[in-house]
Amino acid sequence: MLSGCFFDGDSGSSSGNRLEPVNDEYNATVRRTTNGVPHIQADTLGSVAFGAGYAQASDNLCTLAETIVKARSERAKYFGPGPNDVNIISDFSLKAQDVYGGAKDGYEQLSDESRAMLDGYTAGYNQYLEETDPSDHSSQCQGQPWVMQIEPVDLLAHYRVIAQFASGQGFATGAVFGATPPGESPSPSPVMASAEPTEKVQQMTSGVARNAVQGGSQALKEKPAMASNAWAIGSDLSSASGGALLGNPHFPYTGPRRLYQMQLTVPDYLNVQGAGLLGTAIPLINYNENLGWSHTVTTSNRFTVYELTLKDGDPMTYIKDGEEKSITSRTFQIEVNTGAPETQTLERTFYYSEYGPMVRLQEATEGGLSQWGDDGTAYTYRDANLNRNNLLDTWLRMSRASNLEEFKDVFRECGSTLWTNTIYADAEGNAYYIDSSSVPNLSEESQEVVNFKRQASADYRDLFNSGVVLLDGDTSRDDWVEGECNGIVPFEDRPKLQRSDWVQNSNDSHWATNPKSFLTGYSPLFGLEEVEQGPRTRIGIKMLQNPQSDGFGNGTQTKWPAGQDGKFSAQDLIDTIYNDRSFWAEQYLSELRSRCTTIGAMAVNLPDGGSRAVDEGCDVLANWDGYYDLDSVGAPVFRVFIANYLNVIEDNPGELTTAFDPSQPVATPAGPDPANAGMADDRMLQSLAQGLNALDTAGVSYNAALRDVQVYQPSGGVPPGGSPRALGQSFPWHGGNGGIDGTFNAVGVRDLPTKQDTLYPRVNPVTLPNTAGLAEQQGKWFKIRGASYHFGLEFTEDGPKAYGLTSYSQSTDPDSPFFNDQAQRYSDKNPRPFPFSESEIRQNLLDNGTTTISN
């Protein structure tokens, strides 16, 4: 229904052969420039997607193949139950969320454009498989039976998983699986040829319920491992003739959330360069000759949870507006590899309200919720992205827009970027922000009730702040207002801002997009207003407001955000990412040094008992330049200090003496408590002492430069269930943890035994608490997320000019020349120009870098 709004007569099938190939014969030319970036040209949209599928498969086949297995709910079929039955729970939960079934039903309803891209990409992926001997596949999936030809519906199912990365995915770890009526076990039942199941199957199924509930308890506590910075610079502050753009997504370095750069060209129809998540047939962060945009993950809510009031004595009926409503059920089956010659089929029934799947949420949130039947209630949820099949249409039309009004039309006509904001700049010098995510459209009365409950109830406030908007299912007052966008907030009610100086977002809400024009009065589901901002937002706005400052008043021009003219070029913007400034260092380093001077060699009392001197750490901090550059000596010491001091601030509301002031979102809160300053019980010095103890435990010298202890180390190289190993060299990695170090250039550590969203094992060292992830035995920070595909872009009189990198490189195949070639460039702060025009592509073309493919 939505996709029908997106395309007028001259943009698709009526403009000649612009979509599907003639006689079903796909043809595309793939030209690779520096570091293996493919520039794909074809005569139709289907054929250019064919080239994209072929190129991505050649670089990332194993990741894509395992991703399709997940989308098809076949992980247990090929890889067994998994640790704590995770594969069984995932397969059933995705079926219950109708991921694959919805793709089957939705495929025929897609626009002609979406089908052309899905069909073409699928054909390109399959063409690569057909041409490549299985023995030549990467070691991660070499000769594996689950690496097979795919269908367009498989790809659409994967897109439906993508759509729920920041909503329904949280329920697929057990919250949906564990939801059963009173007295009914969540354990699946074996479908047996004989009457009695085997002992092995009985043991397997009996443990699933327990593991599902335990996994579901963490479902909503864990925030998505995705963040980003983005700036749009308008004509007032751009050094070029048009606007400029900074894009800095902080995405995982592994799995299908890796960003893959490419350029797609269909003459007189489409010419766009950017990067998208693996498997997407069009880049998602893009620019064309007239405009460009980046995305940041929003604070908005994409789902709502409903508390149902059950009929007395009947847990399968709930009461709404005084009328009885039935809870319905559906039964699904999956296959499980138990090690026997044949797979075991399991069966499980799931339950649904009018809103969506029933869920078990006890202990999954800060406030906790009763279970099905307890206190006469049950819980269910509605997800705005659950059935969003038309995501390609949104990005295609954004890519084909030629000016800001055409770009806005995408969202006027109900386009959605799922879970992101959009930050836009163009050749006319406009800077534009919009929360373009899928936000449920609540009535004004319902919004007022939500706001009242947030103020009146600490438990409700805790739920809301943890990402759960709890609504009343016993009244239609809290139903979504369907309107023209099928329950999603329409364009006119979204936070948005257009300026000629700048707009920005670093994953805080819309409120302080530009403090000269605070955005207020929007639905609470878009995020909190007039609240303390995160350190990346604060350092970002500080640099935009002070483009000729190094943060410490030292006059170091290499750390200025802008050039000597006070304006931003593409090179300035990429250098701003690489300046590795830390908000917390600029906020607290001077005060910490002062207290260090006072304490001298005297001992500091540790909060948990004992004492120690901190003078050696203080000596290092006295000479630290305050940045997270590779050669910075002192950055590791400050990191372990601030990791502990932020806990002090959180646990002691009076630790900062200047309270948050909404009129000063960068400067406040501030001012460490002067009580005991420089004394044995000084909380700042205690935090430093705790941090130094952690460095001692890990064997890290206080005088270590950041390059000695912070690295990117690819690992894996084996199929699911194998023993991972380091893959090639490690690379010194500049930048810091965005939340803990307060760095704009955010890179991070995660405790994950597998690569993000996959079953591929990775080397996962044990880390020390309150250290931002310092490996206890190895004495290093192993970074696996953060600055990924990143760039600075400007619109000049000669067209768009951009510089940047994909930090982890284009390919996940360790034998590929494009496996880690950009990692060294990131380490060296050596961005490459992005070829866009035909002449630029030819100048940067690799030897033997042109491939013509067809089916």
mmCIF file with all atom_site columns, N, CA and C in Angstrom, residues 561-601:
data_model
loop_
_atom_site.group_PDB
_atom_site.id
_atom_site.type_symbol
_atom_site.label_atom_id
_atom_site.label_alt_id
_atom_site.label_comp_id
_atom_site.label_asym_id
_atom_site.label_entity_id
_atom_site.label_seq_id
_atom_site.pdbx_PDB_ins_code
_atom_site.Cartn_x
_atom_site.Cartn_y
_atom_site.Cartn_z
_atom_site.occupancy
_atom_site.B_iso_or_equiv
_atom_site.pdbx_formal_charge
_atom_site.auth_seq_id
_atom_site.auth_comp_id
_atom_site.auth_asym_id
_atom_site.auth_atom_id
_atom_site.pdbx_PDB_model_num
ATOM 1   N N  . PRO A 1 561 ? 38.328 21.801 14.118 1.00 0.00 ? 561 PRO A N  1
ATOM 2   C CA . PRO A 1 561 ? 37.353 21.161 13.229 1.00 0.00 ? 561 PRO A CA 1
ATOM 3   C C  . PRO A 1 561 ? 37.341 21.769 11.823 1.00 0.00 ? 561 PRO A C  1
ATOM 4   N N  . ALA A 1 562 ? 37.464 23.074 11.721 1.00 0.00 ? 562 ALA A N  1
ATOM 5   C CA . ALA A 1 562 ? 37.420 23.745 10.415 1.00 0.00 ? 562 ALA A CA 1
ATOM 6   C C  . ALA A 1 562 ? 38.801 24.293 10.065 1.00 0.00 ? 562 ALA A C  1
ATOM 7   N N  . GLY A 1 563 ? 38.907 24.813 8.848  1.00 0.00 ? 563 GLY A N  1
ATOM 8   C CA . GLY A 1 563 ? 40.172 25.374 8.391  1.00 0.00 ? 563 GLY A CA 1
ATOM 9   C C  . GLY A 1 563 ? 40.386 26.788 8.886  1.00 0.00 ? 563 GLY A C  1
ATOM 10  N N  . GLN A 1 564 ? 41.401 27.439 8.342  1.00 0.00 ? 564 GLN A N  1
ATOM 11  C CA . GLN A 1 564 ? 41.746 28.786 8.791  1.00 0.00 ? 564 GLN A CA 1
ATOM 12  C C  . GLN A 1 564 ? 40.668 29.811 8.471  1.00 0.00 ? 564 GLN A C  1
ATOM 13  N N  . ASP A 1 565 ? 39.794 29.481 7.526  1.00 0.00 ? 565 ASP A N  1
ATOM 14  C CA . ASP A 1 565 ? 38.692 30.390 7.213  1.00 0.00 ? 565 ASP A CA 1
ATOM 15  C C  . ASP A 1 565 ? 37.474 30.152 8.101  1.00 0.00 ? 565 ASP A C  1
ATOM 16  N N  . GLY A 1 566 ? 37.584 29.190 9.015  1.00 0.00 ? 566 GLY A N  1
ATOM 17  C CA . GLY A 1 566 ? 36.469 28.906 9.901  1.00 0.00 ? 566 GLY A CA 1
ATOM 18  C C  . GLY A 1 566 ? 35.336 28.154 9.242  1.00 0.00 ? 566 GLY A C  1
ATOM 19  N N  . LYS A 1 567 ? 35.572 27.647 8.038  1.00 0.00 ? 567 LYS A N  1
ATOM 20  C CA . LYS A 1 567 ? 34.536 26.917 7.320  1.00 0.00 ? 567 LYS A CA 1
ATOM 21  C C  . LYS A 1 567 ? 35.000 25.487 7.047  1.00 0.00 ? 567 LYS A C  1
ATOM 22  N N  . PHE A 1 568 ? 34.036 24.649 6.668  1.00 0.00 ? 568 PHE A N  1
ATOM 23  C CA . PHE A 1 568 ? 34.289 23.218 6.570  1.00 0.00 ? 568 PHE A CA 1
ATOM 24  C C  . PHE A 1 568 ? 34.371 22.759 5.120  1.00 0.00 ? 568 PHE A C  1
ATOM 25  N N  . SER A 1 569 ? 35.446 22.046 4.818  1.00 0.00 ? 569 SER A N  1
ATOM 26  C CA . SER A 1 569 ? 35.583 21.340 3.549  1.00 0.00 ? 569 SER A CA 1
ATOM 27  C C  . SER A 1 569 ? 35.420 19.843 3.811  1.00 0.00 ? 569 SER A C  1
ATOM 28  N N  . ALA A 1 570 ? 35.382 19.062 2.758  1.00 0.00 ? 570 ALA A N  1
ATOM 29  C CA . ALA A 1 570 ? 35.313 17.612 2.925  1.00 0.00 ? 570 ALA A CA 1
ATOM 30  C C  . ALA A 1 570 ? 36.523 17.101 3.702  1.00 0.00 ? 570 ALA A C  1
ATOM 31  N N  . GLN A 1 571 ? 37.694 17.635 3.386  1.00 0.00 ? 571 GLN A N  1
ATOM 32  C CA . GLN A 1 571 ? 38.899 17.213 4.089  1.00 0.00 ? 571 GLN A CA 1
ATOM 33  C C  . GLN A 1 571 ? 38.848 17.607 5.561  1.00 0.00 ? 571 GLN A C  1
ATOM 34  N N  . ASP A 1 572 ? 38.332 18.803 5.854  1.00 0.00 ? 572 ASP A N  1
ATOM 35  C CA . ASP A 1 572 ? 38.184 19.221 7.249  1.00 0.00 ? 572 ASP A CA 1
ATOM 36  C C  . ASP A 1 572 ? 37.286 18.259 8.020  1.00 0.00 ? 572 ASP A C  1
ATOM 37  N N  . LEU A 1 573 ? 36.217 17.818 7.381  1.00 0.00 ? 573 LEU A N  1
ATOM 38  C CA . LEU A 1 573 ? 35.255 16.960 8.071  1.00 0.00 ? 573 LEU A CA 1
ATOM 39  C C  . LEU A 1 573 ? 35.833 15.578 8.367  1.00 0.00 ? 573 LEU A C  1
ATOM 40  N N  . ILE A 1 574 ? 36.546 15.002 7.415  1.00 0.00 ? 574 ILE A N  1
ATOM 41  C CA . ILE A 1 574 ? 37.163 13.702 7.709  1.00 0.00 ? 574 ILE A CA 1
ATOM 42  C C  . ILE A 1 574 ? 38.251 13.878 8.767  1.00 0.00 ? 574 ILE A C  1
ATOM 43  N N  . ASP A 1 575 ? 38.964 15.011 8.735  1.00 0.00 ? 575 ASP A N  1
ATOM 44  C CA . ASP A 1 575 ? 39.975 15.275 9.757  1.00 0.00 ? 575 ASP A CA 1
ATOM 45  C C  . ASP A 1 575 ? 39.343 15.481 11.136 1.00 0.00 ? 575 ASP A C  1
ATOM 46  N N  . THR A 1 576 ? 38.111 15.995 11.160 1.00 0.00 ? 576 THR A N  1
ATOM 47  C CA . THR A 1 576 ? 37.411 16.156 12.438 1.00 0.00 ? 576 THR A CA 1
ATOM 48  C C  . THR A 1 576 ? 37.142 14.803 13.078 1.00 0.00 ? 576 THR A C  1
ATOM 49  N N  . ILE A 1 577 ? 36.779 13.812 12.258 1.00 0.00 ? 577 ILE A N  1
ATOM 50  C CA . ILE A 1 577 ? 36.629 12.463 12.807 1.00 0.00 ? 577 ILE A CA 1
ATOM 51  C C  . ILE A 1 577 ? 37.965 11.990 13.366 1.00 0.00 ? 577 ILE A C  1
ATOM 52  N N  . TYR A 1 578 ? 39.026 12.258 12.629 1.00 0.00 ? 578 TYR A N  1
ATOM 53  C CA . TYR A 1 578 ? 40.347 11.750 12.999 1.00 0.00 ? 578 TYR A CA 1
ATOM 54  C C  . TYR A 1 578 ? 41.065 12.595 14.051 1.00 0.00 ? 578 TYR A C  1
ATOM 55  N N  . ASN A 1 579 ? 40.469 13.714 14.497 1.00 0.00 ? 579 ASN A N  1
ATOM 56  C CA . ASN A 1 579 ? 41.196 14.502 15.496 1.00 0.00 ? 579 ASN A CA 1
ATOM 57  C C  . ASN A 1 579 ? 41.164 13.858 16.878 1.00 0.00 ? 579 ASN A C  1
ATOM 58  N N  . ASP A 1 580 ? 40.291 12.846 17.069 1.00 0.00 ? 580 ASP A N  1
ATOM 59  C CA . ASP A 1 580 ? 40.311 12.002 18.273 1.00 0.00 ? 580 ASP A CA 1
ATOM 60  C C  . ASP A 1 580 ? 40.216 12.797 19.568 1.00 0.00 ? 580 ASP A C  1
ATOM 61  N N  . ARG A 1 581 ? 39.360 13.826 19.529 1.00 0.00 ? 581 ARG A N  1
ATOM 62  C CA . ARG A 1 581 ? 39.140 14.626 20.731 1.00 0.00 ? 581 ARG A CA 1
ATOM 63  C C  . ARG A 1 581 ? 38.178 13.920 21.684 1.00 0.00 ? 581 ARG A C  1
ATOM 64  N N  . SER A 1 582 ? 38.372 14.187 22.974 1.00 0.00 ? 582 SER A N  1
ATOM 65  C CA . SER A 1 582 ? 37.578 13.566 24.027 1.00 0.00 ? 582 SER A CA 1
ATOM 66  C C  . SER A 1 582 ? 36.879 14.647 24.842 1.00 0.00 ? 582 SER A C  1
ATOM 67  N N  . PHE A 1 583 ? 35.553 14.562 24.914 1.00 0.00 ? 583 PHE A N  1
ATOM 68  C CA . PHE A 1 583 ? 34.830 15.553 25.715 1.00 0.00 ? 583 PHE A CA 1
ATOM 69  C C  . PHE A 1 583 ? 35.207 15.463 27.177 1.00 0.00 ? 583 PHE A C  1
ATOM 70  N N  . TRP A 1 584 ? 35.320 14.239 27.690 1.00 0.00 ? 584 TRP A N  1
ATOM 71  C CA . TRP A 1 584 ? 35.635 14.116 29.118 1.00 0.00 ? 584 TRP A CA 1
ATOM 72  C C  . TRP A 1 584 ? 37.035 14.626 29.433 1.00 0.00 ? 584 TRP A C  1
ATOM 73  N N  . ALA A 1 585 ? 37.971 14.447 28.507 1.00 0.00 ? 585 ALA A N  1
ATOM 74  C CA . ALA A 1 585 ? 39.311 15.006 28.748 1.00 0.00 ? 585 ALA A CA 1
ATOM 75  C C  . ALA A 1 585 ? 39.245 16.522 28.812 1.00 0.00 ? 585 ALA A C  1
ATOM 76  N N  . GLU A 1 586 ? 38.512 17.115 27.885 1.00 0.00 ? 586 GLU A N  1
ATOM 77  C CA . GLU A 1 586 ? 38.394 18.571 27.885 1.00 0.00 ? 586 GLU A CA 1
ATOM 78  C C  . GLU A 1 586 ? 37.605 19.064 29.090 1.00 0.00 ? 586 GLU A C  1
ATOM 79  N N  . GLN A 1 587 ? 36.774 18.209 29.667 1.00 0.00 ? 587 GLN A N  1
ATOM 80  C CA . GLN A 1 587 ? 35.957 18.573 30.816 1.00 0.00 ? 587 GLN A CA 1
ATOM 81  C C  . GLN A 1 587 ? 36.688 18.385 32.138 1.00 0.00 ? 587 GLN A C  1
ATOM 82  N N  . TYR A 1 588 ? 37.471 17.295 32.285 1.00 0.00 ? 588 TYR A N  1
ATOM 83  C CA . TYR A 1 588 ? 37.964 16.899 33.602 1.00 0.00 ? 588 TYR A CA 1
ATOM 84  C C  . TYR A 1 588 ? 39.479 16.837 33.744 1.00 0.00 ? 588 TYR A C  1
ATOM 85  N N  . LEU A 1 589 ? 40.233 16.866 32.659 1.00 0.00 ? 589 LEU A N  1
ATOM 86  C CA . LEU A 1 589 ? 41.673 16.650 32.770 1.00 0.00 ? 589 LEU A CA 1
ATOM 87  C C  . LEU A 1 589 ? 42.350 17.720 33.607 1.00 0.00 ? 589 LEU A C  1
ATOM 88  N N  . SER A 1 590 ? 41.998 18.973 33.388 1.00 0.00 ? 590 SER A N  1
ATOM 89  C CA . SER A 1 590 ? 42.640 20.053 34.139 1.00 0.00 ? 590 SER A CA 1
ATOM 90  C C  . SER A 1 590 ? 42.391 19.903 35.639 1.00 0.00 ? 590 SER A C  1
ATOM 91  N N  . GLU A 1 591 ? 41.159 19.589 36.015 1.00 0.00 ? 591 GLU A N  1
ATOM 92  C CA . GLU A 1 591 ? 40.833 19.423 37.437 1.00 0.00 ? 591 GLU A CA 1
ATOM 93  C C  . GLU A 1 591 ? 41.562 18.215 38.018 1.00 0.00 ? 591 GLU A C  1
ATOM 94  N N  . LEU A 1 592 ? 41.632 17.134 37.264 1.00 0.00 ? 592 LEU A N  1
ATOM 95  C CA . LEU A 1 592 ? 42.327 15.948 37.758 1.00 0.00 ? 592 LEU A CA 1
ATOM 96  C C  . LEU A 1 592 ? 43.804 16.229 37.955 1.00 0.00 ? 592 LEU A C  1
ATOM 97  N N  . ARG A 1 593 ? 44.405 16.959 37.040 1.00 0.00 ? 593 ARG A N  1
ATOM 98  C CA . ARG A 1 593 ? 45.825 17.310 37.200 1.00 0.00 ? 593 ARG A CA 1
ATOM 99  C C  . ARG A 1 593 ? 46.039 18.150 38.456 1.00 0.00 ? 593 ARG A C  1
ATOM 100 N N  . SER A 1 594 ? 45.121 19.068 38.715 1.00 0.00 ? 594 SER A N  1
ATOM 101 C CA . SER A 1 594 ? 45.249 19.910 39.910 1.00 0.00 ? 594 SER A CA 1
ATOM 102 C C  . SER A 1 594 ? 45.205 19.076 41.178 1.00 0.00 ? 594 SER A C  1
ATOM 103 N N  . ARG A 1 595 ? 44.312 18.112 41.205 1.00 0.00 ? 595 ARG A N  1
ATOM 104 C CA . ARG A 1 595 ? 44.205 17.271 42.393 1.00 0.00 ? 595 ARG A CA 1
ATOM 105 C C  . ARG A 1 595 ? 45.405 16.340 42.518 1.00 0.00 ? 595 ARG A C  1
ATOM 106 N N  . CYS A 1 596 ? 45.928 15.934 41.379 1.00 0.00 ? 596 CYS A N  1
ATOM 107 C CA . CYS A 1 596 ? 47.154 15.128 41.399 1.00 0.00 ? 596 CYS A CA 1
ATOM 108 C C  . CYS A 1 596 ? 48.302 15.911 42.042 1.00 0.00 ? 596 CYS A C  1
ATOM 109 N N  . THR A 1 597 ? 48.406 17.165 41.694 1.00 0.00 ? 597 THR A N  1
ATOM 110 C CA . THR A 1 597 ? 49.471 17.997 42.257 1.00 0.00 ? 597 THR A CA 1
ATOM 111 C C  . THR A 1 597 ? 49.331 18.093 43.766 1.00 0.00 ? 597 THR A C  1
ATOM 112 N N  . THR A 1 598 ? 48.093 18.230 44.239 1.00 0.00 ? 598 THR A N  1
ATOM 113 C CA . THR A 1 598 ? 47.859 18.362 45.676 1.00 0.00 ? 598 THR A CA 1
ATOM 114 C C  . THR A 1 598 ? 48.186 17.080 46.429 1.00 0.00 ? 598 THR A C  1
ATOM 115 N N  . ILE A 1 599 ? 47.775 15.940 45.906 1.00 0.00 ? 599 ILE A N  1
ATOM 116 C CA . ILE A 1 599 ? 47.984 14.672 46.621 1.00 0.00 ? 599 ILE A CA 1
ATOM 117 C C  . ILE A 1 599 ? 49.435 14.240 46.592 1.00 0.00 ? 599 ILE A C  1
ATOM 118 N N  . GLY A 1 600 ? 50.147 14.558 45.493 1.00 0.00 ? 600 GLY A N  1
ATOM 119 C CA . GLY A 1 600 ? 51.544 14.187 45.389 1.00 0.00 ? 600 GLY A CA 1
ATOM 120 C C  . GLY A 1 600 ? 51.735 12.679 45.511 1.00 0.00 ? 600 GLY A C  1
ATOM 121 N N  . ALA A 1 601 ? 52.659 12.273 46.396 1.00 0.00 ? 601 ALA A N  1
ATOM 122 C CA . ALA A 1 601 ? 52.965 10.852 46.582 1.00 0.00 ? 601 ALA A CA 1
ATOM 123 C C  . ALA A 1 601 ? 52.170 10.216 47.715 1.00 0.00 ? 601 ALA A C  1
#
